[in-house]
mmCIF file of N, CA, C and O in Angstrom:
data_model
loop_
_atom_site.group_PDB
_atom_site.id
_atom_site.type_symbol
_atom_site.label_atom_id
_atom_site.label_comp_id
_atom_site.label_asym_id
_atom_site.label_seq_id
_atom_site.Cartn_x
_atom_site.Cartn_y
_atom_site.Cartn_z
ATOM 1 N N MET A 1 41.955 -58.938 25.342
ATOM 2 C CA MET A 1 42.277 -58.232 24.214
ATOM 3 C C MET A 1 42.389 -59.395 22.837
ATOM 4 O O MET A 1 42.739 -60.366 23.081
ATOM 5 N N ALA A 2 42.291 -58.748 21.752
ATOM 6 C CA ALA A 2 42.462 -59.621 20.522
ATOM 7 C C ALA A 2 44.026 -59.527 20.273
ATOM 8 O O ALA A 2 44.651 -58.734 20.477
ATOM 9 N N GLU A 3 44.274 -60.786 20.013
ATOM 10 C CA GLU A 3 45.621 -61.164 19.547
ATOM 11 C C GLU A 3 46.172 -60.667 18.082
ATOM 12 O O GLU A 3 45.305 -60.815 17.361
ATOM 13 N N ILE A 4 47.241 -60.099 17.963
ATOM 14 C CA ILE A 4 47.769 -59.561 16.759
ATOM 15 C C ILE A 4 48.557 -60.768 16.182
ATOM 16 O O ILE A 4 49.400 -61.481 16.757
ATOM 17 N N ILE A 5 48.159 -61.193 14.956
ATOM 18 C CA ILE A 5 48.851 -62.303 14.326
ATOM 19 C C ILE A 5 49.640 -61.980 13.267
ATOM 20 O O ILE A 5 49.429 -61.017 12.428
ATOM 21 N N ASP A 6 50.988 -62.323 13.180
ATOM 22 C CA ASP A 6 52.116 -61.816 12.213
ATOM 23 C C ASP A 6 51.640 -62.740 10.999
ATOM 24 O O ASP A 6 51.735 -63.829 11.128
ATOM 25 N N VAL A 7 51.443 -62.100 9.889
ATOM 26 C CA VAL A 7 51.251 -62.715 8.763
ATOM 27 C C VAL A 7 52.515 -62.529 7.938
ATOM 28 O O VAL A 7 52.866 -61.336 7.572
ATOM 29 N N PRO A 8 52.952 -63.609 7.344
ATOM 30 C CA PRO A 8 54.122 -63.565 6.410
ATOM 31 C C PRO A 8 54.018 -62.600 5.281
ATOM 32 O O PRO A 8 52.915 -62.496 4.774
ATOM 33 N N LEU A 9 55.011 -61.943 4.841
ATOM 34 C CA LEU A 9 54.811 -60.866 3.743
ATOM 35 C C LEU A 9 54.528 -61.687 2.565
ATOM 36 O O LEU A 9 53.699 -61.020 1.725
ATOM 37 N N ASP A 10 54.898 -62.909 2.081
ATOM 38 C CA ASP A 10 54.562 -63.620 0.961
ATOM 39 C C ASP A 10 53.149 -63.772 0.922
ATOM 40 O O ASP A 10 52.466 -63.481 -0.169
ATOM 41 N N VAL A 11 52.416 -64.135 1.961
ATOM 42 C CA VAL A 11 51.067 -64.569 1.914
ATOM 43 C C VAL A 11 50.195 -63.075 1.796
ATOM 44 O O VAL A 11 49.239 -63.214 0.973
ATOM 45 N N ALA A 12 50.658 -61.916 2.499
ATOM 46 C CA ALA A 12 50.063 -60.830 2.370
ATOM 47 C C ALA A 12 50.122 -60.245 0.945
ATOM 48 O O ALA A 12 48.975 -59.846 0.160
ATOM 49 N N LEU A 13 51.098 -60.445 0.223
ATOM 50 C CA LEU A 13 51.394 -60.120 -1.280
ATOM 51 C C LEU A 13 50.542 -61.009 -2.162
ATOM 52 O O LEU A 13 49.735 -60.490 -3.123
ATOM 53 N N GLU A 14 50.292 -62.403 -2.008
ATOM 54 C CA GLU A 14 49.620 -63.134 -2.640
ATOM 55 C C GLU A 14 48.115 -62.923 -2.547
ATOM 56 O O GLU A 14 47.451 -62.998 -3.351
ATOM 57 N N LEU A 15 47.709 -62.687 -1.446
ATOM 58 C CA LEU A 15 46.316 -62.098 -1.034
ATOM 59 C C LEU A 15 45.946 -60.885 -1.880
ATOM 60 O O LEU A 15 44.924 -60.597 -2.381
ATOM 61 N N GLY A 16 46.944 -59.839 -1.906
ATOM 62 C CA GLY A 16 46.702 -58.872 -2.776
ATOM 63 C C GLY A 16 46.472 -58.993 -4.209
ATOM 64 O O GLY A 16 45.671 -58.264 -4.809
ATOM 65 N N ARG A 17 47.488 -59.935 -4.593
ATOM 66 C CA ARG A 17 47.436 -60.283 -6.117
ATOM 67 C C ARG A 17 46.103 -60.979 -6.381
ATOM 68 O O ARG A 17 45.369 -60.511 -7.364
ATOM 69 N N LEU A 18 45.631 -61.606 -5.505
ATOM 70 C CA LEU A 18 44.342 -62.316 -5.525
ATOM 71 C C LEU A 18 43.064 -61.456 -5.679
ATOM 72 O O LEU A 18 42.273 -61.484 -6.466
ATOM 73 N N GLY A 19 43.421 -60.391 -4.873
ATOM 74 C CA GLY A 19 42.243 -59.315 -4.702
ATOM 75 C C GLY A 19 42.099 -58.602 -5.832
ATOM 76 O O GLY A 19 41.231 -58.263 -6.463
ATOM 77 N N LYS A 20 43.245 -58.252 -6.635
ATOM 78 C CA LYS A 20 43.314 -57.584 -7.936
ATOM 79 C C LYS A 20 42.608 -58.381 -9.022
ATOM 80 O O LYS A 20 41.849 -58.011 -9.764
ATOM 81 N N TRP A 21 42.865 -59.802 -8.935
ATOM 82 C CA TRP A 21 42.203 -60.397 -10.093
ATOM 83 C C TRP A 21 40.773 -60.597 -9.691
ATOM 84 O O TRP A 21 40.075 -60.581 -10.546
ATOM 85 N N ILE A 22 40.354 -60.669 -8.658
ATOM 86 C CA ILE A 22 38.709 -60.535 -8.276
ATOM 87 C C ILE A 22 38.378 -59.508 -8.648
ATOM 88 O O ILE A 22 37.158 -59.404 -9.312
ATOM 89 N N GLN A 23 39.081 -58.266 -8.362
ATOM 90 C CA GLN A 23 38.486 -57.053 -8.720
ATOM 91 C C GLN A 23 38.330 -56.866 -10.481
ATOM 92 O O GLN A 23 37.417 -56.377 -10.748
ATOM 93 N N ALA A 24 39.201 -57.331 -11.136
ATOM 94 C CA ALA A 24 39.322 -57.467 -12.455
ATOM 95 C C ALA A 24 38.230 -58.024 -13.077
ATOM 96 O O ALA A 24 37.488 -57.638 -13.902
ATOM 97 N N VAL A 25 37.979 -59.244 -12.533
ATOM 98 C CA VAL A 25 36.982 -60.152 -12.955
ATOM 99 C C VAL A 25 35.529 -59.520 -12.685
ATOM 100 O O VAL A 25 34.610 -59.688 -13.486
ATOM 101 N N GLY A 26 35.527 -58.931 -11.646
ATOM 102 C CA GLY A 26 34.184 -58.261 -11.284
ATOM 103 C C GLY A 26 33.709 -57.076 -12.094
ATOM 104 O O GLY A 26 32.784 -56.960 -12.482
ATOM 105 N N LEU A 27 35.033 -56.289 -12.389
ATOM 106 C CA LEU A 27 34.635 -55.127 -13.513
ATOM 107 C C LEU A 27 34.435 -55.831 -14.633
ATOM 108 O O LEU A 27 33.312 -55.183 -15.377
ATOM 109 N N ILE A 28 34.764 -56.820 -15.275
ATOM 110 C CA ILE A 28 34.341 -57.505 -16.477
ATOM 111 C C ILE A 28 32.963 -58.168 -16.422
ATOM 112 O O ILE A 28 32.198 -57.770 -17.328
ATOM 113 N N VAL A 29 32.569 -58.590 -15.385
ATOM 114 C CA VAL A 29 31.260 -58.990 -15.127
ATOM 115 C C VAL A 29 30.337 -57.707 -15.260
ATOM 116 O O VAL A 29 29.091 -57.766 -15.983
ATOM 117 N N VAL A 30 30.589 -56.725 -14.503
ATOM 118 C CA VAL A 30 29.819 -55.515 -14.599
ATOM 119 C C VAL A 30 29.534 -54.849 -16.003
ATOM 120 O O VAL A 30 28.622 -54.537 -16.294
ATOM 121 N N ILE A 31 30.641 -54.922 -16.691
ATOM 122 C CA ILE A 31 30.702 -54.364 -18.101
ATOM 123 C C ILE A 31 29.836 -55.270 -18.915
ATOM 124 O O ILE A 31 28.960 -54.680 -19.622
ATOM 125 N N TRP A 32 29.762 -56.607 -18.857
ATOM 126 C CA TRP A 32 29.173 -57.463 -19.365
ATOM 127 C C TRP A 32 27.583 -57.348 -19.230
ATOM 128 O O TRP A 32 26.905 -57.345 -20.192
ATOM 129 N N VAL A 33 27.268 -57.072 -17.901
ATOM 130 C CA VAL A 33 25.677 -56.938 -17.730
ATOM 131 C C VAL A 33 25.412 -55.624 -18.259
ATOM 132 O O VAL A 33 24.264 -55.739 -18.744
ATOM 133 N N ILE A 34 26.042 -54.515 -18.079
ATOM 134 C CA ILE A 34 25.706 -53.463 -18.890
ATOM 135 C C ILE A 34 25.428 -53.488 -20.217
ATOM 136 O O ILE A 34 24.277 -53.109 -20.750
ATOM 137 N N ILE A 35 26.310 -54.257 -21.004
ATOM 138 C CA ILE A 35 26.116 -54.438 -22.376
ATOM 139 C C ILE A 35 24.946 -55.263 -22.496
ATOM 140 O O ILE A 35 24.183 -55.050 -23.573
ATOM 141 N N GLN A 36 24.632 -56.364 -21.778
ATOM 142 C CA GLN A 36 23.499 -57.223 -22.101
ATOM 143 C C GLN A 36 22.094 -56.422 -21.905
ATOM 144 O O GLN A 36 21.096 -56.560 -22.530
ATOM 145 N N GLY A 37 22.239 -55.500 -20.748
ATOM 146 C CA GLY A 37 21.041 -54.440 -20.506
ATOM 147 C C GLY A 37 20.719 -53.778 -21.728
ATOM 148 O O GLY A 37 19.604 -53.713 -22.063
ATOM 149 N N ILE A 38 21.814 -53.257 -22.410
ATOM 150 C CA ILE A 38 21.525 -52.266 -23.522
ATOM 151 C C ILE A 38 21.133 -53.093 -24.752
ATOM 152 O O ILE A 38 20.188 -52.770 -25.350
ATOM 153 N N THR A 39 21.672 -54.369 -24.895
ATOM 154 C CA THR A 39 21.240 -55.300 -26.025
ATOM 155 C C THR A 39 19.720 -55.630 -25.874
ATOM 156 O O THR A 39 18.939 -55.724 -26.757
ATOM 157 N N LEU A 40 19.446 -56.099 -24.534
ATOM 158 C CA LEU A 40 17.867 -56.295 -24.544
ATOM 159 C C LEU A 40 17.085 -55.256 -24.497
ATOM 160 O O LEU A 40 15.946 -55.309 -25.017
ATOM 161 N N TYR A 41 17.392 -54.025 -24.221
ATOM 162 C CA TYR A 41 16.568 -52.829 -24.613
ATOM 163 C C TYR A 41 16.275 -52.596 -25.954
ATOM 164 O O TYR A 41 15.294 -52.318 -26.383
ATOM 165 N N PHE A 42 17.294 -52.618 -26.829
ATOM 166 C CA PHE A 42 17.285 -52.366 -28.198
ATOM 167 C C PHE A 42 16.442 -53.865 -28.916
ATOM 168 O O PHE A 42 15.616 -53.434 -29.873
ATOM 169 N N ASN A 43 16.695 -54.892 -28.335
ATOM 170 C CA ASN A 43 15.995 -56.080 -28.929
ATOM 171 C C ASN A 43 14.487 -55.928 -28.709
ATOM 172 O O ASN A 43 13.731 -56.354 -29.428
ATOM 173 N N ARG A 44 14.140 -55.323 -27.473
ATOM 174 C CA ARG A 44 12.738 -55.241 -27.023
ATOM 175 C C ARG A 44 12.108 -54.234 -28.135
ATOM 176 O O ARG A 44 10.962 -54.328 -28.588
ATOM 177 N N ARG A 45 12.896 -53.210 -28.423
ATOM 178 C CA ARG A 45 12.244 -51.981 -29.319
ATOM 179 C C ARG A 45 12.047 -52.762 -30.623
ATOM 180 O O ARG A 45 10.865 -52.451 -31.360
ATOM 181 N N ARG A 46 12.994 -53.545 -31.120
ATOM 182 C CA ARG A 46 12.941 -54.120 -32.414
ATOM 183 C C ARG A 46 11.701 -55.127 -32.350
ATOM 184 O O ARG A 46 11.133 -55.316 -33.377
ATOM 185 N N ARG A 47 11.586 -55.805 -31.317
ATOM 186 C CA ARG A 47 10.566 -56.862 -31.192
ATOM 187 C C ARG A 47 9.186 -56.149 -31.375
ATOM 188 O O ARG A 47 8.076 -56.556 -31.995
ATOM 189 N N LYS A 48 9.034 -55.142 -30.544
ATOM 190 C CA LYS A 48 7.896 -54.323 -30.443
ATOM 191 C C LYS A 48 7.431 -53.614 -32.008
ATOM 192 O O LYS A 48 6.115 -53.783 -32.392
ATOM 193 N N LEU A 49 8.443 -53.371 -32.597
ATOM 194 C CA LEU A 49 8.411 -52.848 -34.168
ATOM 195 C C LEU A 49 7.950 -53.966 -34.980
ATOM 196 O O LEU A 49 6.879 -53.752 -35.575
ATOM 197 N N LEU A 50 8.364 -55.099 -34.899
ATOM 198 C CA LEU A 50 8.005 -56.130 -35.674
ATOM 199 C C LEU A 50 6.562 -56.606 -35.238
ATOM 200 O O LEU A 50 5.803 -57.102 -36.164
ATOM 201 N N GLU A 51 6.288 -56.850 -34.101
ATOM 202 C CA GLU A 51 4.753 -57.002 -33.835
ATOM 203 C C GLU A 51 3.765 -56.176 -34.397
ATOM 204 O O GLU A 51 2.833 -56.503 -34.917
ATOM 205 N N LYS A 52 4.243 -54.805 -34.315
ATOM 206 C CA LYS A 52 3.494 -53.944 -34.997
ATOM 207 C C LYS A 52 3.343 -54.098 -36.469
ATOM 208 O O LYS A 52 2.011 -53.983 -36.988
ATOM 209 N N ILE A 53 4.352 -54.341 -37.229
ATOM 210 C CA ILE A 53 4.490 -54.749 -38.455
ATOM 211 C C ILE A 53 3.428 -55.760 -38.832
ATOM 212 O O ILE A 53 2.583 -55.594 -39.846
ATOM 213 N N SER A 54 3.559 -56.903 -38.043
ATOM 214 C CA SER A 54 2.650 -58.114 -38.089
ATOM 215 C C SER A 54 1.218 -57.751 -38.040
ATOM 216 O O SER A 54 0.332 -58.197 -38.853
ATOM 217 N N ALA A 55 0.849 -57.028 -37.091
ATOM 218 C CA ALA A 55 -0.449 -56.463 -36.984
ATOM 219 C C ALA A 55 -1.049 -55.858 -38.016
ATOM 220 O O ALA A 55 -2.038 -56.173 -38.426
ATOM 221 N N ASP A 56 -0.102 -54.940 -38.566
ATOM 222 C CA ASP A 56 -0.461 -54.238 -39.788
ATOM 223 C C ASP A 56 -0.834 -55.100 -40.898
ATOM 224 O O ASP A 56 -1.705 -54.898 -41.694
ATOM 225 N N LEU A 57 0.121 -55.961 -41.131
ATOM 226 C CA LEU A 57 0.009 -56.990 -42.193
ATOM 227 C C LEU A 57 -1.245 -57.755 -42.185
ATOM 228 O O LEU A 57 -1.972 -58.078 -43.248
ATOM 229 N N GLU A 58 -1.582 -58.292 -40.888
ATOM 230 C CA GLU A 58 -2.915 -58.917 -40.768
ATOM 231 C C GLU A 58 -4.238 -58.023 -41.035
ATOM 232 O O GLU A 58 -4.958 -58.629 -41.762
ATOM 233 N N ARG A 59 -4.078 -56.776 -40.649
ATOM 234 C CA ARG A 59 -5.169 -55.971 -40.960
ATOM 235 C C ARG A 59 -5.348 -55.829 -42.305
ATOM 236 O O ARG A 59 -6.303 -55.992 -43.194
ATOM 237 N N LEU A 60 -3.942 -55.590 -43.156
ATOM 238 C CA LEU A 60 -4.274 -55.338 -44.667
ATOM 239 C C LEU A 60 -4.604 -56.610 -45.296
ATOM 240 O O LEU A 60 -5.390 -56.652 -46.187
ATOM 241 N N GLU A 61 -4.088 -57.880 -44.850
ATOM 242 C CA GLU A 61 -4.696 -59.219 -45.487
ATOM 243 C C GLU A 61 -6.156 -59.272 -45.485
ATOM 244 O O GLU A 61 -6.875 -59.772 -46.317
ATOM 245 N N LYS A 62 -6.755 -58.823 -44.262
ATOM 246 C CA LYS A 62 -8.056 -58.946 -44.071
ATOM 247 C C LYS A 62 -8.953 -58.104 -45.100
ATOM 248 O O LYS A 62 -9.901 -58.463 -45.688
ATOM 249 N N LYS A 63 -8.342 -56.830 -45.312
ATOM 250 C CA LYS A 63 -8.949 -55.830 -46.019
ATOM 251 C C LYS A 63 -8.767 -56.418 -47.699
ATOM 252 O O LYS A 63 -10.001 -56.304 -48.260
ATOM 253 N N VAL A 64 -7.900 -57.158 -48.028
ATOM 254 C CA VAL A 64 -7.526 -57.582 -49.358
ATOM 255 C C VAL A 64 -8.617 -58.701 -49.548
ATOM 256 O O VAL A 64 -9.138 -58.838 -50.495
ATOM 257 N N ASP A 65 -8.639 -59.564 -48.549
ATOM 258 C CA ASP A 65 -9.614 -60.750 -48.421
ATOM 259 C C ASP A 65 -11.072 -60.254 -48.763
ATOM 260 O O ASP A 65 -11.782 -60.821 -49.525
ATOM 261 N N GLY A 66 -11.330 -59.302 -48.054
ATOM 262 C CA GLY A 66 -12.791 -58.709 -48.185
ATOM 263 C C GLY A 66 -12.824 -58.086 -49.293
ATOM 264 O O GLY A 66 -13.990 -58.227 -49.942
ATOM 265 N N LEU A 67 -12.012 -57.347 -50.123
ATOM 266 C CA LEU A 67 -12.190 -56.892 -51.415
ATOM 267 C C LEU A 67 -12.278 -58.036 -52.466
ATOM 268 O O LEU A 67 -13.031 -58.020 -53.325
ATOM 269 N N ALA A 68 -11.336 -58.923 -52.460
ATOM 270 C CA ALA A 68 -11.503 -60.074 -53.248
ATOM 271 C C ALA A 68 -12.924 -60.816 -53.175
ATOM 272 O O ALA A 68 -13.362 -61.130 -54.292
ATOM 273 N N LYS A 69 -13.532 -60.889 -51.963
ATOM 274 C CA LYS A 69 -14.856 -61.544 -51.814
ATOM 275 C C LYS A 69 -15.996 -60.767 -52.630
ATOM 276 O O LYS A 69 -16.914 -61.268 -53.415
ATOM 277 N N LYS A 70 -15.850 -59.400 -52.593
ATOM 278 C CA LYS A 70 -16.801 -58.507 -53.138
ATOM 279 C C LYS A 70 -16.680 -58.675 -54.538
ATOM 280 O O LYS A 70 -17.650 -58.528 -55.312
ATOM 281 N N ILE A 71 -15.421 -58.660 -55.315
ATOM 282 C CA ILE A 71 -15.340 -58.817 -56.624
ATOM 283 C C ILE A 71 -15.736 -60.081 -57.200
ATOM 284 O O ILE A 71 -16.261 -60.211 -58.440
ATOM 285 N N ASN A 72 -15.536 -61.242 -56.502
ATOM 286 C CA ASN A 72 -15.893 -62.543 -56.883
ATOM 287 C C ASN A 72 -17.378 -62.625 -56.584
ATOM 288 O O ASN A 72 -18.338 -63.055 -56.944
#
C-alpha cells in the first residue's frame, strides 16, 4: 500500500499561496492573449481596407496618366 506522508502545515499553506499566484498569472496571460487576438482581427481589417484603397489609387493613377497622354 501507498504510504501516507505527513506534510507540515506551513508547507501546505505556502503551496496554496504559490498556487494562487500561478492562477493569477495564468488569468492575466489568458486575458492578454484574448486582447491580442481582438487587436490582430481589427488590424487585419484595417490592412485589408488600406490595400483596397491602394489598389483603387493605382487604378485611378493609370486612368489619369492615360488621359494625360491623350491630351498631349
